[in-house]
Short mmCIF file of N, CA and C in Angstrom, two decimals:
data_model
loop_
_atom_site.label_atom_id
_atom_site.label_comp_id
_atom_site.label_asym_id
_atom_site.label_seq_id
_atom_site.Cartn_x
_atom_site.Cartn_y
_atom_site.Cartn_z
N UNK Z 18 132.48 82.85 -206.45
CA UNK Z 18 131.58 82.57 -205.34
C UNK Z 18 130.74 81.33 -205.67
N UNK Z 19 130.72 80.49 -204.58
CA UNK Z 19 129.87 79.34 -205.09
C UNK Z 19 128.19 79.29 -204.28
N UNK Z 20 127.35 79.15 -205.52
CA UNK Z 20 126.21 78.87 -205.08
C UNK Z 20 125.47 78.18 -204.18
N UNK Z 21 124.74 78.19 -203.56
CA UNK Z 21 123.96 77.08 -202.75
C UNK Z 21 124.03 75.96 -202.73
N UNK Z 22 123.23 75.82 -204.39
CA UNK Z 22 123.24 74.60 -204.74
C UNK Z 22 124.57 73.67 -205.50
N UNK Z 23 125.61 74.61 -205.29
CA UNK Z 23 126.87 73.69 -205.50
C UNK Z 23 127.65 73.37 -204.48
N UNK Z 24 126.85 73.62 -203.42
CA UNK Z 24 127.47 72.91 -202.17
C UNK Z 24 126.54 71.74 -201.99
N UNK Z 25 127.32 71.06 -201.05
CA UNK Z 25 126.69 69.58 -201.16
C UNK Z 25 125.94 69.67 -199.63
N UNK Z 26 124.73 69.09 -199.57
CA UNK Z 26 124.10 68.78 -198.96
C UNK Z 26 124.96 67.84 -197.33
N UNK Z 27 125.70 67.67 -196.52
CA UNK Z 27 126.18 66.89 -195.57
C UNK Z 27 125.42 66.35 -194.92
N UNK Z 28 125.25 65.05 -195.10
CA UNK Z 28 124.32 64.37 -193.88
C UNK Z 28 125.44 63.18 -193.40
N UNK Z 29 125.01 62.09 -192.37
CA UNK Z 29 125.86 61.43 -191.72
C UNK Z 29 124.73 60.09 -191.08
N UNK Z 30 125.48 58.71 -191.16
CA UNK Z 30 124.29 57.71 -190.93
C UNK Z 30 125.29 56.21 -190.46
N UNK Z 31 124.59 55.35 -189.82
CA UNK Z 31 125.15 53.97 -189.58
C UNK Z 31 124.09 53.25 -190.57
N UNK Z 32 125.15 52.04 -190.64
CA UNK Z 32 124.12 50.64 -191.24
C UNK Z 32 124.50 49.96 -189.48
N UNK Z 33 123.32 50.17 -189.17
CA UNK Z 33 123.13 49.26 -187.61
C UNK Z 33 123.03 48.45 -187.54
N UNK Z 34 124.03 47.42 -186.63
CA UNK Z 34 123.48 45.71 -186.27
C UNK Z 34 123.60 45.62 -185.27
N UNK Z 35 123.54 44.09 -185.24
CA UNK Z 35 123.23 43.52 -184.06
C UNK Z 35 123.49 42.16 -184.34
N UNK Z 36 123.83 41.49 -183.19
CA UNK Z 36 123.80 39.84 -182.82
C UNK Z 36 123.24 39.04 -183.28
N UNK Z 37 122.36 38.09 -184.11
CA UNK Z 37 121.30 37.77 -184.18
C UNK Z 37 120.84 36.48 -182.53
N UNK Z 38 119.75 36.70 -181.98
CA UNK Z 38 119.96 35.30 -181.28
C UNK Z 38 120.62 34.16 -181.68
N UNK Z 39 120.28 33.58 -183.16
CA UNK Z 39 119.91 31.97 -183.25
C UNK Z 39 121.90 32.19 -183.75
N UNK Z 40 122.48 33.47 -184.07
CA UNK Z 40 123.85 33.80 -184.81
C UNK Z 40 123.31 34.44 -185.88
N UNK Z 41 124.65 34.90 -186.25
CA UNK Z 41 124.45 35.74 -187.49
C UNK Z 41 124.41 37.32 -186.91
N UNK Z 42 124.30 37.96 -188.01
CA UNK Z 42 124.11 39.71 -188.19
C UNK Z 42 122.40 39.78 -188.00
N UNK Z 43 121.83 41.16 -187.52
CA UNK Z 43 120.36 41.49 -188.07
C UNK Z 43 121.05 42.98 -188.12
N UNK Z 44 120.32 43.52 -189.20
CA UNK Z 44 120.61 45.33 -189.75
C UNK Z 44 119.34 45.73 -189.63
N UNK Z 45 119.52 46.95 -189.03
CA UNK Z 45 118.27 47.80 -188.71
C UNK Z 45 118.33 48.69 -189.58
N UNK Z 46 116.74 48.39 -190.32
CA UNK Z 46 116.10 49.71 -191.33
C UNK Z 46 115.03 50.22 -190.89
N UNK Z 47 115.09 51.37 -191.48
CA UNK Z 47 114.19 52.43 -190.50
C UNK Z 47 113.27 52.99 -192.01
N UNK Z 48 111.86 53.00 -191.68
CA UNK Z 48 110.86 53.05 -192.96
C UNK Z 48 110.47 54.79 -192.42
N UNK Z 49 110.45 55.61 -193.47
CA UNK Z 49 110.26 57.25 -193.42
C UNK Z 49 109.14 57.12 -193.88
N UNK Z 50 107.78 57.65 -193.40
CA UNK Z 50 106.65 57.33 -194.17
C UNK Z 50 106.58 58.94 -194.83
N UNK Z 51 107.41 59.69 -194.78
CA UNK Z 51 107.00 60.99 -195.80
C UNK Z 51 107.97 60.43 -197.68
N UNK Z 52 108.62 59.59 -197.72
CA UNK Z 52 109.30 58.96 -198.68
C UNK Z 52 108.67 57.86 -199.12
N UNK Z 53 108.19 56.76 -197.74
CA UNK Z 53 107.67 55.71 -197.86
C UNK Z 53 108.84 54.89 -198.64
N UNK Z 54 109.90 54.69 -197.78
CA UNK Z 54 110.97 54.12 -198.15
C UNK Z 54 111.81 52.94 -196.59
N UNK Z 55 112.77 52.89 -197.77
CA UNK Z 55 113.29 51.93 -196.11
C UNK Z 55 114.91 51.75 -196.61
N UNK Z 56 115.72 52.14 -195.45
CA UNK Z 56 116.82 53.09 -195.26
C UNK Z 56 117.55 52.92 -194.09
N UNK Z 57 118.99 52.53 -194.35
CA UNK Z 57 119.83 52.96 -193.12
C UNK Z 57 119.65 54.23 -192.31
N UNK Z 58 119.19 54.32 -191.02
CA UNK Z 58 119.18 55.65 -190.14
C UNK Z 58 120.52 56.59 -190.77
N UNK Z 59 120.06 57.92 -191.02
CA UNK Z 59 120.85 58.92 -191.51
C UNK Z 59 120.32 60.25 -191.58
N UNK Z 60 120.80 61.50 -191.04
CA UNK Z 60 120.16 62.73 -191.60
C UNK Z 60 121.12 63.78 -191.54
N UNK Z 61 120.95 65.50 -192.22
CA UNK Z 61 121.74 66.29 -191.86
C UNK Z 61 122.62 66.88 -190.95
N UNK Z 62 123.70 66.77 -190.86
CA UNK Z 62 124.65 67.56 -189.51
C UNK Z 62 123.51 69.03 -189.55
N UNK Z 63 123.67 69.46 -187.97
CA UNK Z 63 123.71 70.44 -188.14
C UNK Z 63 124.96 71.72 -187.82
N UNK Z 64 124.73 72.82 -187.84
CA UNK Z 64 126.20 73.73 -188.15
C UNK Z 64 127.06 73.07 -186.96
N UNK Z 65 128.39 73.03 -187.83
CA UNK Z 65 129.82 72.93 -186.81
C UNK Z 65 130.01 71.51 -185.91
N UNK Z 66 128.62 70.23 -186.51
CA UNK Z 66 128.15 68.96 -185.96
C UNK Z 66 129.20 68.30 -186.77
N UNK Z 67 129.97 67.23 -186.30
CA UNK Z 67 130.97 66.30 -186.33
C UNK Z 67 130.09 65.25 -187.06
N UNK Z 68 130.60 64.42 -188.11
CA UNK Z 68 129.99 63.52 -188.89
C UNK Z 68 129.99 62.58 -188.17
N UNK Z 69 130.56 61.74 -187.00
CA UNK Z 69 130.28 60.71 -187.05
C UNK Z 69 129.49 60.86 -185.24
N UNK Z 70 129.74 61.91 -184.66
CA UNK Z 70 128.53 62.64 -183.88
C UNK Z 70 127.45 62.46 -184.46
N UNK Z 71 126.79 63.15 -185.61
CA UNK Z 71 125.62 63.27 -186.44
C UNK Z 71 125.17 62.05 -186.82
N UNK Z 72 126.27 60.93 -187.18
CA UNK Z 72 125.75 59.74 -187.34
C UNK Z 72 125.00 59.02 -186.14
N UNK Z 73 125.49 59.25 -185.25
CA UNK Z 73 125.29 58.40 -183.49
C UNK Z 73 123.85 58.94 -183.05
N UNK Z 74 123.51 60.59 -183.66
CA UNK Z 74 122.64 61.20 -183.11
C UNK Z 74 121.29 61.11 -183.94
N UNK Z 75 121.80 60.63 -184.99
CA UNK Z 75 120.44 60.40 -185.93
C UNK Z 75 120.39 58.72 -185.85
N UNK Z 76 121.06 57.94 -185.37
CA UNK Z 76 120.68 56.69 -184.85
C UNK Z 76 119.81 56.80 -183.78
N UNK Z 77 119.84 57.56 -182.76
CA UNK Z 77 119.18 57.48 -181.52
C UNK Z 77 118.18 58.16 -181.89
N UNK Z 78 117.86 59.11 -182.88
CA UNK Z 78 116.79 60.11 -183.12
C UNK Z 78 116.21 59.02 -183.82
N UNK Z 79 116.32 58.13 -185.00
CA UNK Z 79 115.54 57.74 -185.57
C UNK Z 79 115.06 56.26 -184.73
N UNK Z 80 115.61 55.37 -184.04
CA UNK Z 80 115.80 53.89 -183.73
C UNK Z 80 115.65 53.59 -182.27
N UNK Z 81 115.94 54.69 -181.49
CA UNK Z 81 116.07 54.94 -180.43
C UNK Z 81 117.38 54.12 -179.46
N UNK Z 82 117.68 53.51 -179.88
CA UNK Z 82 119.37 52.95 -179.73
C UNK Z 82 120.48 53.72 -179.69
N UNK Z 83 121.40 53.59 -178.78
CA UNK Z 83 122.38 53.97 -178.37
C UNK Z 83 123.38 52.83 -179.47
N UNK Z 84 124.57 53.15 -179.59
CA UNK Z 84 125.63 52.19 -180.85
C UNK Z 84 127.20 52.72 -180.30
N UNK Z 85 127.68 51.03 -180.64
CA UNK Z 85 129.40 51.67 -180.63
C UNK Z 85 129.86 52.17 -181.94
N UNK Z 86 129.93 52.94 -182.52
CA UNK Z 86 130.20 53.64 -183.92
C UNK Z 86 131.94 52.15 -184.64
N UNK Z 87 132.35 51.92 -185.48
CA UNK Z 87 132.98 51.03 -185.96
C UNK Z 87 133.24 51.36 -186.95
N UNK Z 88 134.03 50.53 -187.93
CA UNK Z 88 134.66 50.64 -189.61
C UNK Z 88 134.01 51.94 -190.13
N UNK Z 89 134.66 53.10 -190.72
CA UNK Z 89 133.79 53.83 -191.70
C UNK Z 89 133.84 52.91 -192.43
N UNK Z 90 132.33 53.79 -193.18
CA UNK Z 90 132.10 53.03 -194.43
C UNK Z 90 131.74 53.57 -195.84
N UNK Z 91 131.94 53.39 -197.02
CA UNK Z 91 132.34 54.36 -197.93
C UNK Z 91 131.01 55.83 -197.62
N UNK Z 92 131.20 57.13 -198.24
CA UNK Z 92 130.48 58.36 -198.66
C UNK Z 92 129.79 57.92 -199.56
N UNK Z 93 128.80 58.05 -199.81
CA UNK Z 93 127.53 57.98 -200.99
C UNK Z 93 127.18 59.42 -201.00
N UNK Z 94 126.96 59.37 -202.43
CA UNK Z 94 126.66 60.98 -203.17
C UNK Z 94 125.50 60.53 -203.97
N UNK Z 95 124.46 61.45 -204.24
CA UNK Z 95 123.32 61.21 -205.10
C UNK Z 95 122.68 62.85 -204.99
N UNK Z 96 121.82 62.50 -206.27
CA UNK Z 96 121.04 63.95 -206.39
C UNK Z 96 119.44 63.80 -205.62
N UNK Z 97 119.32 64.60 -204.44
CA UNK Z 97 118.42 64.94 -204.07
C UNK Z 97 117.70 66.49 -204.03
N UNK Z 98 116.44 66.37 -204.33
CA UNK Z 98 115.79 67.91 -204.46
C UNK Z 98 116.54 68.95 -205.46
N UNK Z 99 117.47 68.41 -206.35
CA UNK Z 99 118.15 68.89 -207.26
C UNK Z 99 119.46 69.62 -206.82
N UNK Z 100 120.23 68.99 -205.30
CA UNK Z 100 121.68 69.12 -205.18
C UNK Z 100 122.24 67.77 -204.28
N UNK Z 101 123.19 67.97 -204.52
CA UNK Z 101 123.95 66.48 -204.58
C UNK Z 101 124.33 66.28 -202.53
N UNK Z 102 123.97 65.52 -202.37
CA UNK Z 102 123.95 65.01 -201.38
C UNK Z 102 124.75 64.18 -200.78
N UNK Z 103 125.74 64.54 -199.57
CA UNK Z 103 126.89 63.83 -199.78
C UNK Z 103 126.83 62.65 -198.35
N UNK Z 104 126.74 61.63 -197.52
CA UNK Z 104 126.49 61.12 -196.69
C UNK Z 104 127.01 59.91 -195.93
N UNK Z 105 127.97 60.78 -194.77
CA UNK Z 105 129.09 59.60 -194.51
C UNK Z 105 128.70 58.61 -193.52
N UNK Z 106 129.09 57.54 -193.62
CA UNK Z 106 128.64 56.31 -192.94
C UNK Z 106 129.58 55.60 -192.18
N UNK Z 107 129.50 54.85 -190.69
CA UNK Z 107 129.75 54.17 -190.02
C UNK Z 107 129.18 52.78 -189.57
N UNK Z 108 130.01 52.08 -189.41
CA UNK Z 108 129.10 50.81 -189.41
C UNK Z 108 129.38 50.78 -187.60
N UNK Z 109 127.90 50.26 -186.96
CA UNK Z 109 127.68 50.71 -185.88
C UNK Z 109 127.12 49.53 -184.63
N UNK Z 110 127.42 48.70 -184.33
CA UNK Z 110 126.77 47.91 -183.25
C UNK Z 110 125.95 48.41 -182.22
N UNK Z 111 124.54 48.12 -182.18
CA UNK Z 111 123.39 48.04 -181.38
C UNK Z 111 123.90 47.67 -179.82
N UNK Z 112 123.90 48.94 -179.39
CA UNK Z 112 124.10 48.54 -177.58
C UNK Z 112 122.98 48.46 -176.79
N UNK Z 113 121.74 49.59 -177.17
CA UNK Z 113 121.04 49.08 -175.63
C UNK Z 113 120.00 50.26 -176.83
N UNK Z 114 118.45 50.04 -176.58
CA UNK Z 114 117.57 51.46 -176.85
C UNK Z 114 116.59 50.80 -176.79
N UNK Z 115 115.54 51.08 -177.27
CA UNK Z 115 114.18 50.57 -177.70
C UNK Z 115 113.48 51.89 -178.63
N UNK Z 116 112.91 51.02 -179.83
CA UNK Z 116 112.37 52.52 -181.01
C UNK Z 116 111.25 52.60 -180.13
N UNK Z 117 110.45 54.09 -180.68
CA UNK Z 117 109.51 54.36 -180.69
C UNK Z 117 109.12 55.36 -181.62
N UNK Z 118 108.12 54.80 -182.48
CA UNK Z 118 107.55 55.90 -183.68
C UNK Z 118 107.62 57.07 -183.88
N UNK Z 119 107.90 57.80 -184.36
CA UNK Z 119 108.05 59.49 -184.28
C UNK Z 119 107.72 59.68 -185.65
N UNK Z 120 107.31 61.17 -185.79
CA UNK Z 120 107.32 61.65 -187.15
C UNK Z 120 108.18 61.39 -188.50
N UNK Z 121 108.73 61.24 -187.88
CA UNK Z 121 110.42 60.91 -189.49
C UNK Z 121 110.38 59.77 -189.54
N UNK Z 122 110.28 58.64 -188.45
CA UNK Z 122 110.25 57.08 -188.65
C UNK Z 122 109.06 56.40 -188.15
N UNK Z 123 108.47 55.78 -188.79
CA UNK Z 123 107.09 55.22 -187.94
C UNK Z 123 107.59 53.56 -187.81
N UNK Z 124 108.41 53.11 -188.74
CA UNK Z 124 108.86 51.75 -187.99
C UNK Z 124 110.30 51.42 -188.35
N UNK Z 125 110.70 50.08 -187.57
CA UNK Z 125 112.11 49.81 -187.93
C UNK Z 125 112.09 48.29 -187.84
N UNK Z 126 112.85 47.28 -188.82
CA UNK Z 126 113.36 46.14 -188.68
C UNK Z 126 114.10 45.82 -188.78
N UNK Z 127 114.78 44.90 -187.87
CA UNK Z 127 115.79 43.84 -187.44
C UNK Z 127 115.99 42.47 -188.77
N UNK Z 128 116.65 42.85 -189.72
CA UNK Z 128 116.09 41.42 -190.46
C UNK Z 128 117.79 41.05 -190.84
N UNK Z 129 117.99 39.77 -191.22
CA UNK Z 129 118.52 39.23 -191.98
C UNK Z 129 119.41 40.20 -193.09
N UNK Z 130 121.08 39.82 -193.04
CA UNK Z 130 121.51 41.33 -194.37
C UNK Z 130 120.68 40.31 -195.81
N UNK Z 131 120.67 39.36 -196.14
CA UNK Z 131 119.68 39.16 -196.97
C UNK Z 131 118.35 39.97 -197.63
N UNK Z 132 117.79 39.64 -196.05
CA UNK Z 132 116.23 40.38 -196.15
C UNK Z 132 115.94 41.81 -195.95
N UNK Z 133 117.82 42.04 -195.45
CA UNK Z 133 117.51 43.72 -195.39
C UNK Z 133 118.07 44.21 -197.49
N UNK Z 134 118.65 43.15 -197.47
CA UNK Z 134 118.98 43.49 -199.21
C UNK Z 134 117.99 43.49 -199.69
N UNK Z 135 116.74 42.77 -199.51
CA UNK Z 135 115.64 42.85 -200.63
C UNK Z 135 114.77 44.07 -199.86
N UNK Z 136 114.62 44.57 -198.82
CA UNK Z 136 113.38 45.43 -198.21
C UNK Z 136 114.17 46.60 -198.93
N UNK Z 137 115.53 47.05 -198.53
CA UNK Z 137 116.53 48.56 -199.06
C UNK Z 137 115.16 48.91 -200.59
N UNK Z 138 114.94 49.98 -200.06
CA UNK Z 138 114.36 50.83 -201.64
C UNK Z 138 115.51 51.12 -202.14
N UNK Z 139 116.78 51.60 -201.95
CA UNK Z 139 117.80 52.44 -203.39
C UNK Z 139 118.87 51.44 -203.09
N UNK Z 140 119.21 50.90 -204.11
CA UNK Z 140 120.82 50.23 -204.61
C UNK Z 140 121.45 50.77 -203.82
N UNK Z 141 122.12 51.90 -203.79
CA UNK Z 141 123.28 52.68 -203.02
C UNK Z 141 123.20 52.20 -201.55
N UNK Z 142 122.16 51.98 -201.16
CA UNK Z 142 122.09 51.38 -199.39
C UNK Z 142 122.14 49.72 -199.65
N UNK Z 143 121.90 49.34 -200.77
CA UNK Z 143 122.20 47.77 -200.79
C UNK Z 143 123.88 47.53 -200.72
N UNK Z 144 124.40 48.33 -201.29
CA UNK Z 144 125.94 48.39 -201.47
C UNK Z 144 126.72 49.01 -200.02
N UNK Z 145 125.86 49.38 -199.52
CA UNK Z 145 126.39 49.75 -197.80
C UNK Z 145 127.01 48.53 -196.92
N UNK Z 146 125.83 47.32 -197.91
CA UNK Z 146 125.79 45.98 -197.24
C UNK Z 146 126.93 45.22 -197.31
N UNK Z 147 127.48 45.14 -198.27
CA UNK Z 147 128.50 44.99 -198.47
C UNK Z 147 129.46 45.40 -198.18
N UNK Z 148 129.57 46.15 -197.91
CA UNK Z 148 130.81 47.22 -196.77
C UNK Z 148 131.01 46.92 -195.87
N UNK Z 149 129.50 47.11 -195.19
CA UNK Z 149 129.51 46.27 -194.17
C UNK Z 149 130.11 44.98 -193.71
N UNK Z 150 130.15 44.32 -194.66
CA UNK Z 150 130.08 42.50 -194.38
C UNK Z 150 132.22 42.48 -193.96
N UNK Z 151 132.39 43.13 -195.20
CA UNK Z 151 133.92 43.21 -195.76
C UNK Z 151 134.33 44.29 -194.07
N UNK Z 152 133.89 44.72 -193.65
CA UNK Z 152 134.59 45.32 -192.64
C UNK Z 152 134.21 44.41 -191.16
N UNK Z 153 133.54 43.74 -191.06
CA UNK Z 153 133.21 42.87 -190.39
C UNK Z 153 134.10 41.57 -190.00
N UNK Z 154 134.54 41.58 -191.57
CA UNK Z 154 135.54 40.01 -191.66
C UNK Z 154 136.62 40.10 -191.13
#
């Protein structure tokens, strides 16, 4: 029988873009002020929730944007709260929304994959970026 905590945590998330006006990409990060971090939109399926459903739905929950879902993009695993956390990703084009602050996200920016490489708090979402780019080409 397997324990709780040897099941993995499932969550599901996009690295979001967009057009830039002037050209170029902008990636939307979304800052959690209970972490005080800054992060591709992502959170738990809930029961019998389709991963890349869960991805679309925690874009609009966190960003308030609607997205055409695109390239998967690799699973990232890490230890959170002391079980491993498993979290599949789509790379996702910005169709139409407007954020508004809520409890889980109080802001979001549009920047540069550059400037979203230096804002990313964890490596593992810097390396999203790159996925990104390579599925893009």
């Amino acid at each position: 029988m397997t324990s709780d905590a040897e099941v993995p945590v499932r969550a599901a998330g996009c690295v979001l873009w967009r057009r830039a006006p002037a050209g170029g990409l902008e990636i939307c990060l979304v800052h959690r002020p209970k972490y005080d971090d800054w992060s591709h939109p992502k959170g738990k399926l809930k029961p019998g929730e389709d991963t890349l459903a869960a991805a679309l739905r925690e874009v609009h929950e966190e960003t308030g944007h609607d997205c055409a879902p695109g390239a998967r993009l690799p699973t990232v695993r890490y230890r959170a709260n002391g079980r491993t956390k498993e979290v599949s990703y789509w790379a996702a084009e910005a169709t139409a929304g407007e954020f508004t602050p809520n409890s889980e996200v109080d802001r979001v920016r549009w920047l540069s994959p550059a400037a979203a490489r230096a804002r990313l708090t964890q490596q593992r979402d810097r390396e999203l970026l790159d996925a990104l780019h390579a599925a893009l080409r």
